[in-house]
Amino acid sequence: MSLLLIVALPFLGALLPGLMNQAGRASCAGVTFTVTLAAFVGLLTNLPAVMAGDLVMYRMDWIPSLGLNFTLMLDSLGFFFATLILGIGLLIITYARYYLAREDNMGEFFTYLLLFQGAMVGIVMSDNILLLLVFWELTSLSSFLLIGYWKHLPEGRQGARMALTVTGMGGLAMIAGMMILGQIVGSYDLSVILQNRELIQNSDLYLPALILILMGCFTKSAQFPFHFWLPHAMAAPTPVSAYLHSATMVKAGIFLMARMWPVLSGTPEWFWIVTSAGMITMVLGAVIALFKHDLKALLAFSTVSHLGLITMLLGTGTTYGAMAAVFHILNHATFKAALFMSAGIIDHETHTRDIRRLGGLRHLMPITFVIATLAALSMAGIPLLNGFLSKEMMMGEAYDTVMGGNTWIVPTMAVVGSLFSAAYCFRLIGHTFLGAKRDDYPAKPHDPPAGLWLPPAVLVVLVVAIGVAPFLAEPAVKAITSAVIGNVGDVYDGRFKIWHGFVPALYMSIVAVGGGLVALALFNPMLKIWDTVPRPEAKTIFDAVIRAAVRLSRALTLPLHNGAFTRYSAVMAVTVVVAGCYAWVTGTVGAPTRSVQPAGAIEIAGWVMLVSATLGMVFLHRNRLLALVLIGIVGLMVSVGFVFFSAPDLAMTQITVEVVTTILLLLALNFLPNETPVESTVLRRVRDVSVAVAGGLATMALSYHYLLRDAVTAPISEFHLANSYKGGGGTNVVNVILVDFRGFDTFGEIIVLGIAAVLIYALTEALLGGPVRARLLNRTPDKPLAGDMHPMMMVVLTRVLLPVVMMVAFYVFLRGHNEPGGGFIAGLIASIGLVMQYMASGYSWATQRQRYPHHGVIGAGVLIAGLTGIGSWFVGKPFLTSDFAYVRIPPFGKFELATAAMFDLGVFLAVVGAVMLSLDGFSRLARRAHVKDSDHAMDINPARSEKEALKGQGV
Amino acid sequence: MEILVASAIGILTAGGLYLVMRLRTFPVILGVSLLTYAVNVFLFASGRLTIGAPPILTDATTYTDPLPQALVLTAIVISFGMTAVVVMIALGAYLGTDDDHIDDAPGRGEDVV
């Protein structure tokens, strides 16, 4: 199966559980299982190629200019992790089906789980590191959703936030690290990067890149000092803990260290950072785990400890260490997932996870006892179980590791870590299952249904099988190791054996296991000491850091961003003017290249009207209606200006937009106060006037200098003028640019317009659905209403005009390609025709006669425009390539048929729908309860008294 | 001629800026509209001023620059959408709080319900 499909399957499948939610829990889990199984089988079809040592690749260019391509690769390392993810995923899905309670929303759970699974498979199969980063962040997000799945639990929410903060921050650091790495090598493809060990390690940027990438790995894999989030993530449902926080996600950091091993490892920096972090984590996690009473917390810290062990092995930089790490990843995934699931079973059946309240469960839950004991013994490193084998390798590697000339520190730490590890394993078995049966369990324990114990049992079978017959795992581990180390060295060629003879590793193991037993015997006195010794609490520190960060950002932003819009605008205006002045003073201004054109009387008259209307607005703006009239004049003069300076299309657009804008503002003014009160002080007005005048003078100077000079380089418009007819089939170049040359822009713009209209609709709905509604209904108008709400003359006139307006719109639309006009203008004209009906005959009369909802019209417009664009794909051309032909229709003569006309139709419909939907929102606010909308358009009430009129009772 | 257009842009900007710095929503909306005119005319003028040469292909030899026109045309339509949204937000805020101040001052504009 194609790699793309394997990665895509979980993402596509994530849509299904939500849909299947209604169909019941079994089908919901079933569909998730099937999706995962399909991906798993697809993965297995690639096994022969991977076994043959081939690199399976999939490549699709995404943004090649940024080096971001959708390239996937599969080698034995990726295959190994993908098997873990999908294989354990199958077990977890089965387990979760029985684990989740009836009240839990199973569809939501499995959707998140599949999202996570897809992201994880994406990480291990990415060839492009930028793509890898995308998947990396996706795992952080889906893990956040899964940890916080039980939204009613505050620990769940806090744990989710903490996990997201820590891993997200690490992810950000890693993005920077990967960028640097890509810069050093000159490629973002892993397959290229991995070939450039010398280049990377000799670069000056090696250390920053290493530290940043390791930040990402350490946060994800919970390495000291970022280990504290993992125990808090245990608030998640147990299947999540077993899957994400033991078997897969926390191994993503380890995976990446293994992936980058050939190019990053082997330097002193790598050795010191990675080995020490791993070693500290291993010992610290093991010690804390011993004293945890919550089963899941114990397992969480033990996971931290084992991840530290693997990290330490990778840090040594030897090929033997890498092999031990790979082997331990496999072993840890099997026994730890089994243990988590067992802990979940105990929690599920006894209703507690507190070890102090358990004990003696071996008779009550024999199956669980066997599973958990075998897994825990393996973790403790007891022979004939798989944990023993990799732990022996670790001991051997630790024994050979010299740190800063010191030969004993690493082996000692390894023994101490293993000792505590053995101790908590023994405690887990001893204090949970062994001992006397108690009679105070919160619930009566018994073995769970097979659906719960089978998944861990499958894993324990593997634990025993590998433990007894290590040669089963040997070829796979060696193949994976060779993928990890690349061409840096050779894989260890000795056999995997249970008995190596009397070697130092054996003595170290004996000391660890024996010490573990002693530690368990001395547990109670040790616990007393532990409880009295003060320790830093990671969560408190984390919370304090977060609080400090919030305080700092508040202190920085609030004084600047205090909610005073007027201040923002003043600051912005001054900043722009100052920046412009600086550019003016420091730059050079070329000589004018164009001569000043003379101005005649008409031009000066137009200018006077525009300027006096603007000044009038500024001085009289407190009278809002008057200001509205004056801005209408400004708009009109601007349109006249467009006509004068050879822009007929602009003039037509401006004047029609002016009409609808004025209607809109009038509708709004209906609710707003009529006057703007005098509030600002004289000083403040002086300040505002000076800022405004400075801004005005600056723009004026800029425009004047600009108008007298030609562009430095020739504008691209020549191309448009030359190709408009030849390539676009139209003589109106502006329209051809809109629907053809820059059609994609226009497509985006009609979508924006549609979104704006829908937003207005949503705001109206929200207002009318809230407390505002009552106030609107009970409001009495502050102006006397006219006696005839729908004057006869206007009604008759608008109805006669409607077909005429529509015809004009149609005409303007048709001629748009060759003469001034087009979809935008035609759409505005048509809307004006429709709005006139609303105004003259009333909202309800007009609405009753409205055939198609405005949203639908917008949608149809965008759809038509989009489909026209897609149509060009079918003839193998890029999106929105236009075509045209001339046809002769007998009675009329020659016609041009252009696909651009279809596109323009989409524009037309979107504009009509958007304008109508916006105005519709405002009109709906204006309807009141006690004024009945009459179905009769011409409802004059001559008998109405002035008093009634003032109360606004029209009918 | 150039000085007329340049001064018109300047005066529209100055008026717009002054109104944008007022304290109530309605004048601010009008101010933004004035600024929109100024920006549109400025963009349009980047094609320089040409009289009597519309970009409709005929037998003529010179045409004005069509590209700024196409850009400004969509800008005009979009500015309608933007104005409508802003007006709606202003209206909603006024109806919800009985206050049309634009600045967010403490103790003012609590929900009156």
Coordinates of N, CA, C and O in Angstrom, one line a residue, chain A residues 563-566 569 594 597-598 603 607 610 614 617-618 621 624 627 631 635 645-647 650 653-654 658 668-669 671-673 676-677 679-680 685 688-689 692 696 699-700 703-704 706-707 709-711 716-717 720 731-734 737-738 749 753 756 759-760 764 767 771-772 775 818 824 922 925, chain B residues 1-15 17-24 26-28 30 33 37 42 44-46 48-57 63-67 69-70 73-74 76-78 80 84-85 87-89 91-92 94-96 98 100-104 113:
Chain A
G563 N -7.4 49.4 25.7 CA -8.8 49.4 25.3 C -9.2 50.8 24.7 O -10.4 50.9 24.4
A564 N -8.3 51.8 24.7 CA -8.7 53.1 24.2 C -8.4 53.1 22.7 O -7.3 53.3 22.3
F565 N -9.5 52.9 21.9 CA -9.3 52.9 20.4 C -8.8 54.2 19.9 O -7.9 54.2 19.0
T566 N -9.2 55.3 20.5 CA -8.8 56.6 20.0 C -7.3 56.7 20.1 O -6.6 57.3 19.2
S569 N -5.4 54.7 17.5 CA -5.4 55.3 16.1 C -4.5 56.5 16.1 O -3.8 56.7 15.1
R594 N 7.0 64.0 -15.1 CA 5.7 64.3 -15.8 C 5.4 65.8 -15.6 O 5.7 66.3 -14.5
Q597 N -0.6 68.8 -15.4 CA -1.7 69.0 -16.3 C -2.6 70.2 -15.8 O -2.8 70.3 -14.7
P598 N -3.0 71.0 -16.8 CA -3.8 72.2 -16.4 C -5.2 71.7 -15.9 O -5.7 70.7 -16.3
E603 N -13.2 71.0 -13.2 CA -12.4 70.2 -12.2 C -12.3 70.9 -10.9 O -12.5 70.3 -9.8
W607 N -13.7 69.8 -7.2 CA -12.8 69.8 -6.1 C -13.4 70.5 -4.9 O -13.4 70.1 -3.8
L610 N -16.1 68.5 -3.2 CA -15.6 67.4 -2.5 C -15.0 67.9 -1.1 O -15.3 67.4 -0.1
T614 N -16.3 67.4 2.7 CA -15.4 66.7 3.7 C -15.3 67.6 5.0 O -15.5 67.2 6.1
M617 N -18.4 67.8 6.9 CA -18.6 66.6 7.8 C -17.8 66.7 9.1 O -18.3 66.3 10.1
V618 N -16.6 67.2 8.9 CA -15.8 67.3 10.1 C -16.4 68.2 11.1 O -16.4 68.0 12.3
H621 N -20.2 66.9 12.2 CA -20.4 65.5 12.4 C -21.3 65.1 13.5 O -21.8 64.0 13.6
R624 N -25.8 63.5 13.1 CA -25.4 62.3 12.4 C -26.0 62.2 11.0 O -25.4 61.8 10.0
A627 N -24.3 64.4 8.6 CA -23.0 63.9 8.2 C -23.2 62.8 7.2 O -22.4 62.7 6.2
I631 N -21.5 62.7 3.5 CA -20.5 61.7 3.1 C -21.0 61.1 1.7 O -20.3 60.7 0.9
G635 N -18.8 60.7 -1.7 CA -18.8 59.5 -2.5 C -19.2 59.9 -3.9 O -18.5 59.4 -4.9
F645 N -11.3 60.7 -14.8 CA -9.9 60.2 -15.1 C -10.0 58.8 -15.7 O -9.2 57.9 -15.3
S646 N -10.8 58.6 -16.7 CA -10.9 57.4 -17.5 C -11.1 56.1 -16.7 O -10.4 55.1 -17.0
A647 N -12.0 56.1 -15.7 CA -12.2 54.9 -15.1 C -13.7 54.6 -15.0 O -14.3 54.7 -13.9
L650 N -14.9 51.9 -12.4 CA -14.8 52.3 -11.0 C -16.0 53.3 -10.7 O -16.5 53.2 -9.6
T653 N -19.1 51.3 -10.1 CA -19.1 50.6 -8.9 C -19.2 51.5 -7.7 O -20.0 51.2 -6.8
Q654 N -18.5 52.6 -7.7 CA -18.5 53.5 -6.6 C -19.9 54.1 -6.3 O -20.4 54.1 -5.2
E658 N -22.2 53.3 -3.1 CA -22.6 54.5 -2.3 C -24.1 54.3 -1.9 O -24.4 54.6 -0.8
A668 N -28.9 51.7 10.3 CA -28.2 51.7 11.6 C -28.5 52.9 12.4 O -28.7 52.8 13.6
L669 N -28.6 54.0 11.7 CA -28.9 55.3 12.5 C -30.3 55.2 13.1 O -30.5 56.0 14.1
F671 N -31.3 53.1 15.0 CA -31.2 52.7 16.4 C -30.3 53.5 17.2 O -30.4 53.6 18.4
L672 N -29.3 54.1 16.5 CA -28.3 54.9 17.3 C -28.8 56.3 17.6 O -29.8 56.7 17.0
P673 N -28.2 56.9 18.6 CA -28.6 58.3 19.0 C -28.4 59.2 17.7 O -27.5 59.0 16.9
T676 N -24.1 63.3 18.3 CA -23.0 62.9 19.0 C -22.7 64.0 20.1 O -22.5 65.1 19.7
P677 N -22.7 63.7 21.3 CA -22.5 64.7 22.3 C -21.1 65.2 22.3 O -20.2 64.6 21.9
E679 N -17.9 65.8 24.1 CA -17.3 65.1 25.3 C -15.8 65.5 25.4 O -15.3 65.6 26.5
S680 N -15.1 65.6 24.3 CA -13.6 65.7 24.4 C -13.3 67.2 24.8 O -14.0 68.1 24.4
R685 N -9.1 68.1 21.4 CA -9.4 68.3 20.1 C -8.3 69.0 19.3 O -8.0 68.7 18.2
D688 N -6.0 66.2 18.4 CA -6.5 65.4 17.3 C -6.4 66.2 16.0 O -6.0 65.6 14.9
V689 N -6.7 67.5 16.0 CA -6.6 68.2 14.8 C -5.2 68.3 14.3 O -4.9 68.1 13.1
A692 N -4.4 65.0 12.7 CA -5.1 64.8 11.5 C -4.4 65.7 10.4 O -4.2 65.2 9.3
G696 N -2.8 64.5 7.0 CA -3.3 65.0 5.7 C -2.2 65.6 4.9 O -2.1 65.2 3.7
T699 N 0.1 62.8 3.5 CA -0.4 62.1 2.3 C -0.5 63.0 1.1 O -0.2 62.5 0.0
M700 N -0.8 64.2 1.3 CA -0.9 65.1 0.2 C 0.5 65.3 -0.5 O 0.6 65.1 -1.7
S703 N 1.3 62.0 -2.3 CA 0.5 61.9 -3.5 C 1.0 62.8 -4.6 O 1.2 62.4 -5.8
Y704 N 1.3 64.0 -4.2 CA 1.7 65.0 -5.2 C 3.1 64.6 -5.9 O 3.2 64.6 -7.1
Y706 N 4.3 61.7 -6.0 CA 4.1 60.4 -6.7 C 3.5 60.7 -8.1 O 3.9 60.1 -9.1
L707 N 2.5 61.6 -8.1 CA 1.8 61.8 -9.4 C 2.6 62.5 -10.4 O 2.4 62.4 -11.6
R709 N 5.8 61.8 -11.0 CA 6.9 60.9 -11.4 C 6.4 59.6 -12.0 O 5.4 59.1 -11.5
D710 N 7.1 59.1 -13.0 CA 6.7 57.8 -13.5 C 7.3 56.7 -12.6 O 8.2 57.0 -11.8
A711 N 6.7 55.5 -12.8 CA 7.2 54.4 -11.9 C 8.7 54.1 -12.3 O 9.1 54.4 -13.4
I716 N 3.4 46.5 -15.1 CA 3.1 45.2 -15.8 C 1.8 45.4 -16.7 O 1.4 44.5 -17.3
S717 N 1.2 46.6 -16.6 CA -0.1 46.7 -17.3 C 0.0 46.6 -18.8 O -1.0 46.2 -19.4
H720 N -1.2 43.3 -19.8 CA -2.7 43.2 -19.8 C -3.3 43.8 -21.0 O -4.2 43.3 -21.6
T731 N -12.6 43.3 -24.6 CA -11.9 44.6 -24.8 C -11.9 45.5 -23.6 O -11.2 46.4 -23.5
N732 N -12.8 45.2 -22.6 CA -12.7 45.9 -21.3 C -11.6 45.3 -20.5 O -11.8 44.3 -19.8
V733 N -10.5 46.0 -20.5 CA -9.3 45.4 -19.9 C -9.5 45.2 -18.4 O -9.1 44.2 -17.8
V734 N -10.2 46.1 -17.7 CA -10.4 46.0 -16.3 C -11.2 44.8 -16.0 O -10.9 44.0 -15.1
I737 N -9.2 41.7 -16.5 CA -8.2 41.4 -15.4 C -9.0 40.8 -14.2 O -8.5 39.8 -13.6
L738 N -10.2 41.3 -14.0 CA -11.0 40.7 -12.8 C -11.4 39.3 -13.0 O -11.2 38.5 -12.0
E749 N -12.0 37.2 -3.2 CA -12.7 38.4 -2.8 C -14.2 38.2 -2.6 O -14.9 38.6 -1.7
L753 N -16.5 38.6 0.8 CA -17.7 39.3 0.8 C -18.8 38.4 1.4 O -19.6 38.8 2.2
A756 N -18.4 38.0 5.1 CA -18.8 39.2 5.8 C -20.3 39.2 6.0 O -20.9 39.5 7.0
L759 N -21.4 36.7 8.4 CA -21.1 37.2 9.8 C -22.1 38.1 10.3 O -22.6 38.1 11.4
I760 N -22.6 39.0 9.4 CA -23.6 40.0 9.8 C -24.9 39.2 10.2 O -25.6 39.5 11.2
T764 N -26.7 39.2 13.8 CA -28.1 39.5 14.0 C -28.8 38.4 14.8 O -29.6 38.7 15.7
L767 N -27.9 38.6 18.4 CA -28.5 39.8 19.0 C -30.0 39.4 19.3 O -30.5 39.7 20.4
P771 N -30.7 39.0 25.2 CA -31.6 39.9 25.9 C -31.9 41.2 25.1 O -32.8 41.9 25.4
V772 N -31.1 41.4 24.1 CA -31.3 42.6 23.3 C -32.7 42.6 22.6 O -33.3 43.6 22.4
R775 N -35.5 44.4 24.4 CA -35.4 45.8 24.3 C -35.8 46.3 23.0 O -36.4 47.4 22.9
N818 N -16.7 43.6 -22.7 CA -16.2 44.4 -23.7 C -16.4 45.9 -23.5 O -15.6 46.8 -24.0
F824 N -19.7 42.6 -10.9 CA -19.8 43.4 -9.6 C -20.8 44.4 -9.8 O -21.7 44.6 -8.9
F922 N -30.0 44.1 9.1 CA -30.4 45.3 9.8 C -31.9 45.5 9.8 O -32.5 46.0 10.8
L925 N -33.7 43.7 12.6 CA -33.7 44.3 13.9 C -34.8 45.4 14.1 O -35.2 45.6 15.2
Chain B
M1 N -3.7 70.2 -12.1 CA -4.6 69.0 -11.9 C -4.1 68.1 -10.8 O -4.8 67.7 -9.9
E2 N -2.8 67.8 -10.8 CA -2.2 66.9 -9.9 C -2.4 67.5 -8.4 O -2.7 66.7 -7.5
I3 N -2.2 68.8 -8.3 CA -2.3 69.3 -7.0 C -3.7 69.2 -6.4 O -4.0 69.0 -5.3
L4 N -4.7 69.3 -7.3 CA -6.1 69.1 -6.9 C -6.3 67.7 -6.3 O -6.9 67.5 -5.2
V5 N -5.9 66.7 -7.1 CA -6.1 65.3 -6.6 C -5.3 65.1 -5.3 O -5.8 64.5 -4.4
A6 N -4.1 65.5 -5.3 CA -3.2 65.3 -4.1 C -3.8 66.0 -2.9 O -3.9 65.4 -1.8
S7 N -4.3 67.2 -3.1 CA -4.9 67.9 -1.9 C -6.2 67.2 -1.5 O -6.5 67.1 -0.3
A8 N -7.0 66.7 -2.5 CA -8.2 66.0 -2.1 C -7.9 64.8 -1.3 O -8.5 64.6 -0.3
I9 N -6.9 64.1 -1.7 CA -6.5 62.9 -0.9 C -6.1 63.3 0.5 O -6.5 62.7 1.5
G10 N -5.3 64.4 0.5 CA -4.8 64.9 1.8 C -6.0 65.3 2.7 O -6.0 64.9 3.9
I11 N -6.9 66.0 2.2 CA -8.1 66.5 3.0 C -8.9 65.3 3.4 O -9.4 65.3 4.6
L12 N -9.2 64.4 2.5 CA -10.0 63.2 2.9 C -9.2 62.5 4.1 O -9.9 62.0 5.0
T13 N -7.9 62.4 4.0 CA -7.2 61.7 5.0 C -7.3 62.4 6.3 O -7.6 61.8 7.4
A14 N -7.1 63.7 6.3 CA -7.1 64.5 7.5 C -8.5 64.4 8.1 O -8.6 64.2 9.4
G15 N -9.6 64.6 7.3 CA -10.9 64.5 7.9 C -11.2 63.1 8.5 O -11.7 62.9 9.6
L17 N -8.9 61.0 9.6 CA -8.1 60.8 10.8 C -8.8 61.4 12.0 O -8.9 60.9 13.1
Y18 N -9.3 62.7 11.8 CA -9.9 63.4 12.9 C -11.2 62.6 13.4 O -11.4 62.4 14.6
L19 N -12.0 62.2 12.4 CA -13.2 61.5 12.8 C -12.9 60.2 13.5 O -13.6 59.7 14.4
V20 N -11.9 59.5 13.0 CA -11.5 58.2 13.6 C -11.1 58.4 15.1 O -11.3 57.5 15.9
M21 N -10.6 59.6 15.4 CA -10.2 59.8 16.8 C -11.3 60.3 17.7 O -11.1 60.7 18.8
R22 N -12.6 60.3 17.2 CA -13.7 60.7 18.0 C -14.1 59.6 19.0 O -13.6 58.5 18.9
L23 N -15.0 59.9 19.9 CA -15.2 59.0 21.0 C -16.4 58.1 20.8 O -16.6 57.2 21.6
R24 N -17.2 58.3 19.8 CA -18.4 57.5 19.6 C -18.3 56.7 18.4 O -17.6 57.1 17.4
F26 N -20.3 56.0 15.7 CA -20.8 56.5 14.4 C -19.8 57.4 13.7 O -19.4 57.1 12.5
P27 N -19.3 58.4 14.4 CA -18.2 59.2 13.7 C -17.0 58.4 13.3 O -16.4 58.7 12.2
V28 N -16.7 57.4 14.1 CA -15.5 56.6 13.8 C -15.8 55.8 12.5 O -14.9 55.7 11.6
L30 N -17.8 56.7 10.1 CA -17.7 57.7 9.0 C -16.3 58.0 8.7 O -15.9 58.1 7.5
S33 N -14.8 55.4 6.7 CA -15.2 55.5 5.3 C -14.4 56.6 4.5 O -14.0 56.4 3.4
Y37 N -12.1 56.2 1.1 CA -12.0 57.0 -0.1 C -10.6 57.4 -0.4 O -10.1 57.3 -1.5
F42 N -6.0 57.1 -3.8 CA -4.5 57.1 -3.8 C -4.1 55.9 -4.7 O -3.2 56.0 -5.5
F44 N -5.8 54.3 -6.9 CA -6.2 54.5 -8.3 C -5.2 55.5 -8.9 O -4.7 55.3 -10.1
A45 N -4.7 56.5 -8.2 CA -3.8 57.5 -8.8 C -2.4 56.9 -9.0 O -1.6 57.5 -9.7
S46 N -2.1 55.7 -8.5 CA -0.8 55.1 -8.8 C -0.7 54.8 -10.2 O 0.4 54.5 -10.7
R48 N -1.4 56.9 -12.3 CA -1.2 58.3 -12.8 C -2.5 58.8 -13.5 O -3.4 58.0 -13.8
L49 N -2.6 60.1 -13.6 CA -3.9 60.7 -14.1 C -3.9 60.8 -15.6 O -3.0 61.4 -16.2
T50 N -4.9 60.2 -16.2 CA -5.0 60.3 -17.6 C -6.5 60.6 -17.9 O -7.4 60.0 -17.3
I51 N -6.6 61.6 -18.8 CA -8.0 62.0 -19.1 C -8.4 61.5 -20.5 O -7.6 61.6 -21.5
G52 N -9.6 60.9 -20.6 CA -10.1 60.5 -21.9 C -9.4 59.4 -22.5 O -9.4 59.3 -23.8
A53 N -8.9 58.5 -21.8 CA -8.3 57.3 -22.4 C -8.7 56.0 -21.5 O -7.8 55.4 -21.0
P54 N -10.0 55.7 -21.5 CA -10.4 54.5 -20.7 C -9.8 53.3 -21.2 O -9.5 53.2 -22.4
P55 N -9.5 52.3 -20.3 CA -8.9 51.0 -20.8 C -9.9 50.1 -21.5 O -10.1 48.9 -21.1
I56 N -10.6 50.6 -22.5 CA -11.5 49.8 -23.3 C -10.8 49.8 -24.7 O -10.6 50.9 -25.3
L57 N -10.4 48.6 -25.1 CA -9.6 48.5 -26.4 C -10.4 49.0 -27.6 O -11.5 48.6 -27.9
Y63 N -3.8 54.1 -23.6 CA -4.8 53.8 -22.6 C -4.3 54.1 -21.2 O -3.1 54.1 -21.0
T64 N -5.2 54.4 -20.3 CA -4.7 54.5 -18.9 C -4.4 53.2 -18.4 O -4.7 52.1 -18.9
D65 N -3.7 53.2 -17.2 CA -3.3 51.9 -16.6 C -4.5 51.2 -16.0 O -5.2 51.6 -15.1
P66 N -4.8 49.9 -16.5 CA -6.0 49.3 -16.1 C -5.9 48.6 -14.7 O -6.8 48.3 -14.0
L67 N -4.6 48.2 -14.4 CA -4.5 47.3 -13.2 C -4.9 48.0 -11.9 O -5.7 47.4 -11.2
Q69 N -7.1 50.1 -11.5 CA -8.6 50.2 -11.6 C -9.2 48.8 -11.1 O -10.1 48.8 -10.3
A70 N -8.6 47.8 -11.6 CA -9.2 46.5 -11.2 C -9.0 46.2 -9.7 O -10.0 45.8 -9.1
L73 N -11.5 48.4 -7.9 CA -12.9 48.0 -8.0 C -13.2 47.0 -6.9 O -14.3 47.2 -6.2
T74 N -12.4 46.0 -6.8 CA -12.7 45.0 -5.7 C -12.6 45.6 -4.4 O -13.4 45.3 -3.5
I76 N -13.4 48.6 -3.5 CA -14.6 49.3 -3.2 C -15.7 48.4 -2.7 O -16.4 48.6 -1.7
V77 N -15.8 47.2 -3.4 CA -16.9 46.3 -3.0 C -16.6 45.7 -1.6 O -17.5 45.6 -0.8
I78 N -15.3 45.3 -1.4 CA -15.0 44.7 -0.1 C -15.2 45.7 1.0 O -15.6 45.4 2.1
F80 N -17.4 47.8 1.3 CA -18.8 47.8 1.6 C -19.1 46.7 2.7 O -19.7 46.9 3.7
A84 N -20.2 47.2 6.5 CA -21.4 46.6 7.1 C -21.1 45.8 8.3 O -21.9 45.9 9.3
V85 N -20.0 45.0 8.3 CA -19.7 44.3 9.5 C -19.4 45.2 10.7 O -19.9 45.0 11.8
V87 N -20.4 48.2 11.2 CA -21.7 48.9 11.7 C -22.5 47.9 12.5 O -23.0 48.3 13.6
M88 N -22.5 46.7 12.1 CA -23.3 45.7 12.8 C -22.7 45.5 14.2 O -23.4 45.4 15.2
I89 N -21.4 45.4 14.3 CA -20.7 45.2 15.6 C -21.0 46.4 16.5 O -21.4 46.3 17.7
L91 N -23.5 48.4 16.3 CA -24.9 48.4 16.7 C -25.2 47.4 17.8 O -25.9 47.7 18.7
G92 N -24.6 46.2 17.6 CA -24.8 45.2 18.6 C -24.3 45.7 20.0 O -24.9 45.5 21.0
Y94 N -24.0 48.7 21.0 CA -24.8 49.8 21.5 C -26.1 49.2 22.1 O -26.5 49.6 23.2
L95 N -26.7 48.3 21.3 CA -28.0 47.7 21.8 C -27.8 46.9 23.1 O -28.6 46.8 23.9
G96 N -26.6 46.3 23.2 CA -26.4 45.4 24.3 C -26.0 46.2 25.6 O -26.3 45.7 26.7
D98 N -26.3 49.9 25.8 CA -26.8 51.2 25.8 C -25.7 52.3 25.9 O -25.8 53.3 26.6
D100 N -22.5 53.9 23.2 CA -21.8 53.8 22.0 C -20.4 54.4 22.1 O -19.9 54.9 21.1
H101 N -19.8 54.4 23.2 CA -18.4 54.8 23.3 C -17.5 53.8 22.7 O -17.8 52.6 22.7
I102 N -16.5 54.3 22.1 CA -15.6 53.4 21.4 C -14.5 52.9 22.3 O -14.0 51.8 22.2
D103 N -14.2 53.7 23.3 CA -13.1 53.3 24.2 C -13.6 52.4 25.3 O -14.7 52.6 25.8
D104 N -12.8 51.5 25.7 CA -13.2 50.5 26.7 C -12.7 51.1 28.0 O -11.5 50.9 28.4
V113 N -29.2 44.7 31.6 CA -30.3 43.8 31.3 C -30.9 43.5 32.7 O -30.2 43.2 33.6

